[in-house]
PDB file of C-alpha atoms in Angstrom:
ATOM      1  CA  MET A   1      16.437   7.253  -4.429  1.00  0.00           C
ATOM      2  CA  ILE A   2      12.524   8.080  -4.445  1.00  0.00           C
ATOM      3  CA  LEU A   3      13.323   6.107  -7.872  1.00  0.00           C
ATOM      4  CA  PHE A   4      15.188   3.325  -6.156  1.00  0.00           C
ATOM      5  CA  ASP A   5      12.491   2.926  -3.643  1.00  0.00           C
ATOM      6  CA  ILE A   6       9.398   2.225  -5.941  1.00  0.00           C
ATOM      7  CA  ASN A   7      12.153  -0.342  -7.653  1.00  0.00           C
ATOM      8  CA  SER A   8      12.006  -2.620  -4.682  1.00  0.00           C
ATOM      9  CA  ILE A   9       8.595  -2.228  -4.099  1.00  0.00           C
ATOM     10  CA  LEU A  10       7.649  -3.174  -7.562  1.00  0.00           C
ATOM     11  CA  LYS A  11      10.331  -6.210  -7.464  1.00  0.00           C
ATOM     12  CA  ARG A  12       8.883  -7.505  -4.569  1.00  0.00           C
ATOM     13  CA  VAL A  13       5.718  -7.791  -6.514  1.00  0.00           C
ATOM     14  CA  PRO A  14       4.749 -10.908  -7.961  1.00  0.00           C
ATOM     15  CA  ARG A  15       4.648 -10.919 -11.830  1.00  0.00           C
ATOM     16  CA  ILE A  16       0.796 -12.143 -11.708  1.00  0.00           C
ATOM     17  CA  ILE A  17      -0.031  -9.387  -8.939  1.00  0.00           C
ATOM     18  CA  MET A  18       1.582  -6.866 -11.383  1.00  0.00           C
ATOM     19  CA  ALA A  19      -0.327  -8.358 -14.293  1.00  0.00           C
ATOM     20  CA  PHE A  20      -3.636  -7.757 -12.288  1.00  0.00           C
ATOM     21  CA  PHE A  21      -2.942  -4.157 -11.259  1.00  0.00           C
ATOM     22  CA  LEU A  22      -1.752  -3.319 -14.715  1.00  0.00           C
ATOM     23  CA  ILE A  23      -5.629  -4.621 -15.871  1.00  0.00           C
ATOM     24  CA  ASP A  24      -6.866  -2.902 -13.073  1.00  0.00           C
ATOM     25  CA  VAL A  25      -5.702   0.408 -14.632  1.00  0.00           C
ATOM     26  CA  GLY A  26      -5.888  -0.509 -18.039  1.00  0.00           C
ATOM     27  CA  LEU A  27      -9.735  -1.107 -17.888  1.00  0.00           C
ATOM     28  CA  CYS A  28     -10.435   1.901 -15.907  1.00  0.00           C
ATOM     29  CA  ILE A  29      -8.095   4.417 -18.658  1.00  0.00           C
ATOM     30  CA  ALA A  30      -9.870   2.387 -21.517  1.00  0.00           C
ATOM     31  CA  TYR A  31     -13.212   3.321 -20.727  1.00  0.00           C
ATOM     32  CA  ILE A  32     -11.776   7.442 -19.244  1.00  0.00           C
ATOM     33  CA  ILE A  33     -11.051   7.207 -23.292  1.00  0.00           C
ATOM     34  CA  ASP A  34     -14.281   6.229 -24.505  1.00  0.00           C
ATOM     35  CA  ASN A  35     -16.690   8.604 -22.697  1.00  0.00           C
ATOM     36  CA  LEU A  36     -14.049  11.456 -23.311  1.00  0.00           C
ATOM     37  CA  ILE A  37     -13.834  11.446 -27.028  1.00  0.00           C
ATOM     38  CA  GLY A  38     -17.789  11.038 -27.283  1.00  0.00           C
ATOM     39  CA  GLN A  39     -18.564   7.263 -26.644  1.00  0.00           C
ATOM     40  CA  PRO A  40     -18.342   6.716 -30.859  1.00  0.00           C
ATOM     41  CA  TYR A  41     -18.920   2.687 -31.410  1.00  0.00           C
ATOM     42  CA  SER A  42     -21.772   2.141 -29.098  1.00  0.00           C
ATOM     43  CA  ALA A  43     -20.442  -1.985 -29.649  1.00  0.00           C
ATOM     44  CA  THR A  44     -17.336  -0.592 -27.766  1.00  0.00           C
ATOM     45  CA  THR A  45     -18.172   1.683 -25.078  1.00  0.00           C
ATOM     46  CA  ARG A  46     -20.976  -1.741 -24.272  1.00  0.00           C
ATOM     47  CA  LEU A  47     -17.700  -3.552 -23.795  1.00  0.00           C
ATOM     48  CA  LEU A  48     -15.569  -0.858 -22.241  1.00  0.00           C
ATOM     49  CA  ASN A  49     -18.349   0.008 -19.943  1.00  0.00           C
ATOM     50  CA  LEU A  50     -17.306  -0.486 -16.060  1.00  0.00           C
ATOM     51  CA  ASP A  51     -20.875  -0.279 -14.956  1.00  0.00           C
ATOM     52  CA  GLY A  52     -22.442  -2.221 -17.693  1.00  0.00           C
ATOM     53  CA  GLU A  53     -23.373  -5.982 -16.715  1.00  0.00           C
ATOM     54  CA  SER A  54     -22.201  -6.951 -19.948  1.00  0.00           C
ATOM     55  CA  SER A  55     -18.751  -5.699 -20.657  1.00  0.00           C
ATOM     56  CA  ILE A  56     -14.852  -6.687 -20.287  1.00  0.00           C
ATOM     57  CA  SER A  57     -14.666  -5.721 -16.713  1.00  0.00           C
ATOM     58  CA  THR A  58     -17.943  -7.498 -15.568  1.00  0.00           C
ATOM     59  CA  TRP A  59     -16.499 -10.547 -16.609  1.00  0.00           C
ATOM     60  CA  TYR A  60     -12.794  -9.851 -15.693  1.00  0.00           C
ATOM     61  CA  SER A  61     -14.165  -9.431 -11.908  1.00  0.00           C
ATOM     62  CA  SER A  62     -15.912 -11.935 -11.483  1.00  0.00           C
ATOM     63  CA  MET A  63     -12.860 -13.914 -13.116  1.00  0.00           C
ATOM     64  CA  GLN A  64     -10.818 -12.132 -10.334  1.00  0.00           C
ATOM     65  CA  LEU A  65     -13.052 -13.244  -7.683  1.00  0.00           C
ATOM     66  CA  PHE A  66     -13.129 -17.066  -8.698  1.00  0.00           C
ATOM     67  CA  CYS A  67      -9.071 -17.080  -8.843  1.00  0.00           C
ATOM     68  CA  VAL A  68      -9.268 -15.575  -5.030  1.00  0.00           C
ATOM     69  CA  PHE A  69     -11.703 -18.714  -4.454  1.00  0.00           C
ATOM     70  CA  ILE A  70      -9.611 -21.076  -6.301  1.00  0.00           C
ATOM     71  CA  LEU A  71      -6.462 -19.806  -4.125  1.00  0.00           C
ATOM     72  CA  SER A  72      -8.105 -19.895  -0.902  1.00  0.00           C
ATOM     73  CA  ALA A  73      -9.878 -23.241  -1.145  1.00  0.00           C
ATOM     74  CA  LEU A  74      -5.841 -24.718  -2.281  1.00  0.00           C
ATOM     75  CA  TYR A  75      -5.147 -23.423   1.168  1.00  0.00           C
ATOM     76  CA  CYS A  76      -7.999 -24.258   3.228  1.00  0.00           C
ATOM     77  CA  TYR A  77      -7.381 -27.920   1.982  1.00  0.00           C
ATOM     78  CA  HIS A  78      -3.529 -28.213   2.526  1.00  0.00           C
ATOM     79  CA  LYS A  79      -4.299 -26.298   5.847  1.00  0.00           C
ATOM     80  CA  PHE A  80      -6.527 -28.906   6.770  1.00  0.00           C
ATOM     81  CA  LYS A  81      -5.561 -32.033   4.588  1.00  0.00           C
ATOM     82  CA  GLY A  82      -5.883 -35.278   6.740  1.00  0.00           C
ATOM     83  CA  LYS A  83      -7.661 -33.280   9.506  1.00  0.00           C
ATOM     84  CA  ASP A  84     -10.924 -35.319  10.382  1.00  0.00           C
ATOM     85  CA  LYS A  85     -12.717 -31.903  12.117  1.00  0.00           C
ATOM     86  CA  LEU A  86     -14.196 -29.373   9.549  1.00  0.00           C
ATOM     87  CA  SER A  87     -12.750 -25.713   9.980  1.00  0.00           C
ATOM     88  CA  ILE A  88     -14.873 -22.418   9.866  1.00  0.00           C
ATOM     89  CA  LEU A  89     -11.713 -21.698   7.629  1.00  0.00           C
ATOM     90  CA  ILE A  90     -13.989 -23.227   4.701  1.00  0.00           C
ATOM     91  CA  PHE A  91     -16.277 -20.341   4.470  1.00  0.00           C
ATOM     92  CA  LEU A  92     -13.177 -18.153   3.207  1.00  0.00           C
ATOM     93  CA  PRO A  93     -13.594 -19.592  -0.184  1.00  0.00           C
ATOM     94  CA  ILE A  94     -16.994 -20.006   0.216  1.00  0.00           C
ATOM     95  CA  ILE A  95     -17.597 -16.397   0.473  1.00  0.00           C
ATOM     96  CA  PHE A  96     -15.398 -15.580  -2.407  1.00  0.00           C
ATOM     97  CA  LEU A  97     -17.025 -18.223  -4.405  1.00  0.00           C
ATOM     98  CA  LEU A  98     -20.931 -16.260  -3.477  1.00  0.00           C
ATOM     99  CA  MET A  99     -18.911 -12.872  -4.834  1.00  0.00           C
ATOM    100  CA  SER A 100     -18.343 -14.093  -8.269  1.00  0.00           C
ATOM    101  CA  ILE A 101     -21.542 -15.814  -9.060  1.00  0.00           C
ATOM    102  CA  ASP A 102     -22.916 -12.061  -7.523  1.00  0.00           C
ATOM    103  CA  GLU A 103     -20.603 -10.088  -9.948  1.00  0.00           C
ATOM    104  CA  SER A 104     -21.909 -12.102 -13.061  1.00  0.00           C
ATOM    105  CA  VAL A 105     -25.158 -12.810 -11.892  1.00  0.00           C
ATOM    106  CA  GLN A 106     -25.935  -9.295  -9.722  1.00  0.00           C
ATOM    107  CA  ILE A 107     -27.825 -10.805  -6.414  1.00  0.00           C
ATOM    108  CA  HIS A 108     -26.791  -7.681  -4.688  1.00  0.00           C
ATOM    109  CA  GLU A 109     -28.501  -5.217  -7.307  1.00  0.00           C
ATOM    110  CA  GLY A 110     -32.018  -7.175  -6.737  1.00  0.00           C
ATOM    111  CA  LEU A 111     -31.223  -7.550  -3.491  1.00  0.00           C
ATOM    112  CA  GLY A 112     -31.275  -3.430  -4.053  1.00  0.00           C
ATOM    113  CA  ASN A 113     -34.505  -3.386  -5.475  1.00  0.00           C
ATOM    114  CA  ILE A 114     -36.245  -5.407  -2.927  1.00  0.00           C
ATOM    115  CA  SER A 115     -34.754  -2.692  -0.062  1.00  0.00           C
ATOM    116  CA  ASP A 116     -36.495  -0.271  -1.814  1.00  0.00           C
ATOM    117  CA  ILE A 117     -39.806  -1.053   0.033  1.00  0.00           C
ATOM    118  CA  LEU A 118     -38.124   0.367   3.689  1.00  0.00           C
ATOM    119  CA  PHE A 119     -38.379   3.531   2.027  1.00  0.00           C
ATOM    120  CA  PRO A 120     -41.468   5.664   3.126  1.00  0.00           C
ATOM    121  CA  SER A 121     -42.979   5.889  -0.087  1.00  0.00           C
ATOM    122  CA  GLY A 122     -42.121   2.098  -0.988  1.00  0.00           C
ATOM    123  CA  SER A 123     -39.961   3.822  -3.709  1.00  0.00           C
ATOM    124  CA  ARG A 124     -36.306   5.097  -4.243  1.00  0.00           C
ATOM    125  CA  GLU A 125     -37.700   7.670  -6.848  1.00  0.00           C
ATOM    126  CA  GLY A 126     -37.859  11.332  -5.328  1.00  0.00           C
ATOM    127  CA  THR A 127     -35.420  10.382  -2.429  1.00  0.00           C
ATOM    128  CA  ASN A 128     -31.453  11.833  -2.156  1.00  0.00           C
ATOM    129  CA  PHE A 129     -30.715   7.839  -3.026  1.00  0.00           C
ATOM    130  CA  TYR A 130     -32.010   7.496  -6.544  1.00  0.00           C
ATOM    131  CA  ARG A 131     -29.719   5.875  -8.059  1.00  0.00           C
ATOM    132  CA  THR A 132     -28.645   3.076  -5.849  1.00  0.00           C
ATOM    133  CA  GLY A 133     -31.519   2.694  -2.869  1.00  0.00           C
ATOM    134  CA  ILE A 134     -29.769   1.679   0.083  1.00  0.00           C
ATOM    135  CA  TRP A 135     -28.751  -1.920  -0.038  1.00  0.00           C
ATOM    136  CA  MET A 136     -25.015  -0.007   1.212  1.00  0.00           C
ATOM    137  CA  PHE A 137     -26.874   0.281   4.435  1.00  0.00           C
ATOM    138  CA  VAL A 138     -29.056  -2.606   4.685  1.00  0.00           C
ATOM    139  CA  PHE A 139     -26.700  -5.263   2.980  1.00  0.00           C
ATOM    140  CA  GLY A 140     -23.255  -3.546   2.460  1.00  0.00           C
ATOM    141  CA  LEU A 141     -22.087  -2.450   5.599  1.00  0.00           C
ATOM    142  CA  PRO A 142     -23.465  -5.478   7.683  1.00  0.00           C
ATOM    143  CA  PHE A 143     -21.410  -7.771   4.685  1.00  0.00           C
ATOM    144  CA  LEU A 144     -18.259  -5.450   5.724  1.00  0.00           C
ATOM    145  CA  ALA A 145     -18.706  -5.625   9.541  1.00  0.00           C
ATOM    146  CA  LEU A 146     -19.344  -9.595   9.402  1.00  0.00           C
ATOM    147  CA  PHE A 147     -16.381 -10.463   7.003  1.00  0.00           C
ATOM    148  CA  VAL A 148     -14.190  -8.492   9.943  1.00  0.00           C
ATOM    149  CA  GLY A 149     -15.160 -10.190  12.512  1.00  0.00           C
ATOM    150  CA  PHE A 150     -14.918 -13.401  10.545  1.00  0.00           C
ATOM    151  CA  VAL A 151     -11.272 -12.659   9.487  1.00  0.00           C
ATOM    152  CA  ASN A 152     -10.601 -11.485  13.484  1.00  0.00           C
ATOM    153  CA  SER A 153     -11.812 -15.243  14.098  1.00  0.00           C
ATOM    154  CA  LEU A 154      -9.217 -17.018  12.007  1.00  0.00           C
ATOM    155  CA  LYS A 155      -6.109 -15.051  13.606  1.00  0.00           C
ATOM    156  CA  ARG A 156      -5.313 -18.336  15.574  1.00  0.00           C
ATOM    157  CA  LEU A 157      -6.317 -20.638  13.165  1.00  0.00           C
ATOM    158  CA  VAL A 158      -3.285 -18.813  10.222  1.00  0.00           C
ATOM    159  CA  TYR A 159      -1.004 -17.469  12.557  1.00  0.00           C
ATOM    160  CA  SER A 160       1.726 -18.151   9.969  1.00  0.00           C
ATOM    161  CA  SER A 161      -0.326 -16.192   7.482  1.00  0.00           C
ATOM    162  CA  LEU A 162      -1.118 -13.074   9.862  1.00  0.00           C
ATOM    163  CA  PRO A 163       0.937 -10.427   7.429  1.00  0.00           C
ATOM    164  CA  SER A 164      -1.103 -12.058   4.269  1.00  0.00           C
ATOM    165  CA  LEU A 165      -4.854 -11.956   6.189  1.00  0.00           C
ATOM    166  CA  LYS A 166      -4.162  -8.889   7.277  1.00  0.00           C
ATOM    167  CA  LYS A 167      -3.225  -8.027   3.487  1.00  0.00           C
ATOM    168  CA  LEU A 168      -6.999 -10.053   2.716  1.00  0.00           C
ATOM    169  CA  MET A 169      -9.002  -7.065   4.965  1.00  0.00           C
ATOM    170  CA  ILE A 170      -7.212  -4.091   3.423  1.00  0.00           C
ATOM    171  CA  GLY A 171      -8.083  -5.333  -0.242  1.00  0.00           C
ATOM    172  CA  MET A 172     -11.482  -5.955   1.116  1.00  0.00           C
ATOM    173  CA  VAL A 173     -11.521  -2.337   2.948  1.00  0.00           C
ATOM    174  CA  ILE A 174     -10.551  -1.043  -0.549  1.00  0.00           C
ATOM    175  CA  MET A 175     -13.276  -3.391  -2.441  1.00  0.00           C
ATOM    176  CA  LEU A 176     -15.806  -2.128  -0.611  1.00  0.00           C
ATOM    177  CA  THR A 177     -14.855   1.691  -0.551  1.00  0.00           C
ATOM    178  CA  GLY A 178     -14.937   1.500  -4.368  1.00  0.00           C
ATOM    179  CA  ALA A 179     -18.838  -0.460  -3.884  1.00  0.00           C
ATOM    180  CA  LEU A 180     -20.077   1.157  -0.979  1.00  0.00           C
ATOM    181  CA  GLY A 181     -18.828   4.595  -0.282  1.00  0.00           C
ATOM    182  CA  PHE A 182     -18.210   6.141  -4.063  1.00  0.00           C
ATOM    183  CA  GLU A 183     -21.730   3.871  -5.271  1.00  0.00           C
ATOM    184  CA  PHE A 184     -23.356   6.053  -2.199  1.00  0.00           C
ATOM    185  CA  VAL A 185     -21.576   9.732  -3.347  1.00  0.00           C
ATOM    186  CA  SER A 186     -23.234   8.705  -6.801  1.00  0.00           C
ATOM    187  CA  ASN A 187     -26.547   9.588  -5.346  1.00  0.00           C
ATOM    188  CA  PHE A 188     -25.080  13.469  -5.075  1.00  0.00           C
ATOM    189  CA  ILE A 189     -23.092  13.771  -8.419  1.00  0.00           C
ATOM    190  CA  ASN A 190     -23.992  15.556 -11.727  1.00  0.00           C
ATOM    191  CA  ASP A 191     -25.356  13.078 -14.729  1.00  0.00           C
ATOM    192  CA  ASN A 192     -22.939  14.481 -16.674  1.00  0.00           C
ATOM    193  CA  TYR A 193     -19.551  13.768 -14.334  1.00  0.00           C
ATOM    194  CA  ILE A 194     -20.758  10.400 -13.260  1.00  0.00           C
ATOM    195  CA  TYR A 195     -18.576   8.462 -15.613  1.00  0.00           C
ATOM    196  CA  ILE A 196     -15.245   9.911 -12.961  1.00  0.00           C
ATOM    197  CA  GLU A 197     -17.392   8.211  -9.661  1.00  0.00           C
ATOM    198  CA  VAL A 198     -17.632   4.825 -12.082  1.00  0.00           C
ATOM    199  CA  VAL A 199     -13.917   4.959 -12.515  1.00  0.00           C
ATOM    200  CA  PHE A 200     -13.416   5.283  -9.171  1.00  0.00           C
ATOM    201  CA  GLU A 201     -16.254   3.049  -7.621  1.00  0.00           C
ATOM    202  CA  GLU A 202     -15.261   0.101 -10.168  1.00  0.00           C
ATOM    203  CA  GLY A 203     -11.149   0.547 -10.028  1.00  0.00           C
ATOM    204  CA  LEU A 204     -11.114   0.537  -6.708  1.00  0.00           C
ATOM    205  CA  GLU A 205     -13.280  -3.125  -6.563  1.00  0.00           C
ATOM    206  CA  MET A 206     -11.159  -4.186  -8.955  1.00  0.00           C
ATOM    207  CA  ILE A 207      -7.701  -3.585  -7.029  1.00  0.00           C
ATOM    208  CA  GLY A 208      -8.914  -4.311  -3.803  1.00  0.00           C
ATOM    209  CA  VAL A 209      -9.842  -8.027  -5.262  1.00  0.00           C
ATOM    210  CA  THR A 210      -6.046  -7.885  -6.954  1.00  0.00           C
ATOM    211  CA  VAL A 211      -5.149  -7.271  -3.536  1.00  0.00           C
ATOM    212  CA  MET A 212      -6.712  -9.969  -1.678  1.00  0.00           C
ATOM    213  CA  PHE A 213      -6.007 -11.989  -4.592  1.00  0.00           C
ATOM    214  CA  TRP A 214      -2.122 -11.054  -3.471  1.00  0.00           C
ATOM    215  CA  ALA A 215      -2.930 -12.325   0.062  1.00  0.00           C
ATOM    216  CA  VAL A 216      -4.251 -15.776  -0.980  1.00  0.00           C
ATOM    217  CA  TYR A 217      -1.312 -16.118  -3.297  1.00  0.00           C
ATOM    218  CA  GLU A 218       1.141 -15.276  -0.403  1.00  0.00           C
ATOM    219  CA  MET A 219      -0.823 -18.007   1.905  1.00  0.00           C
ATOM    220  CA  VAL A 220      -0.996 -20.664  -1.063  1.00  0.00           C
ATOM    221  CA  LEU A 221       3.149 -20.259  -0.736  1.00  0.00           C
ATOM    222  CA  ASP A 222       3.052 -21.639   2.716  1.00  0.00           C
ATOM    223  CA  PHE A 223       2.494 -24.899   1.965  1.00  0.00           C
ATOM    224  CA  ILE A 224       3.535 -24.695  -1.913  1.00  0.00           C
ATOM    225  CA  PRO A 225       6.966 -22.754  -1.630  1.00  0.00           C
ATOM    226  CA  ASP A 226       7.249 -23.287  -5.517  1.00  0.00           C
ATOM    227  CA  PHE A 227       3.979 -21.679  -6.471  1.00  0.00           C
ATOM    228  CA  ASP A 228       5.711 -18.214  -7.089  1.00  0.00           C
ATOM    229  CA  THR A 229       7.878 -19.940  -9.712  1.00  0.00           C
ATOM    230  CA  ILE A 230       5.318 -19.914 -12.104  1.00  0.00           C
ATOM    231  CA  LYS A 231       5.514 -18.385 -15.320  1.00  0.00           C
ATOM    232  CA  ILE A 232       3.204 -16.089 -16.821  1.00  0.00           C
TER     233      ILE A 232
END
């Protein structure tokens, strides 16, 4: 009975979404294996490092967000094609474009370093936030609050896509649980086990973006019903 339920759920997941989920999990497994075997090859470790700047996962995460940008921009175009008045919906693809850029050029890390001036000593060294600083509170939580308010303001505009809008919000919460929650926790984890925290942090970020991609994919289907016939 359980197997039947799982199969019925899997059948409702589009192939392209399933492919993204498999890549999300696969990158996490590859990172774990590399750590468990002692990271024997520096080149491989660099490519598989979920927390690295020049790794496959960084490139992949940036491309994930760019795909969300493309589909949300396509949705906005079809939703308001032929209308003279601009809508706040235009900010949806802009948000994901900026997030994609940030994933590649590490903007929030730079802002995090700047926010260190808010510590009494002007530095995170010797504090409980020696790994991450306090960017999660200064930038992360305000961003989440603004995004929640923004999505709520879209309900009237995208009434036919409310289930997808809810899925978009769920995806963002999953992503920020990794980006904010587990990054916060990393300040209190022993160096020997930090890679486990990284798996949860980066894994949830990738899975969250995949859920958001799924949401905008469904939104596009409102205007392009044959979109889901595209084969991988």
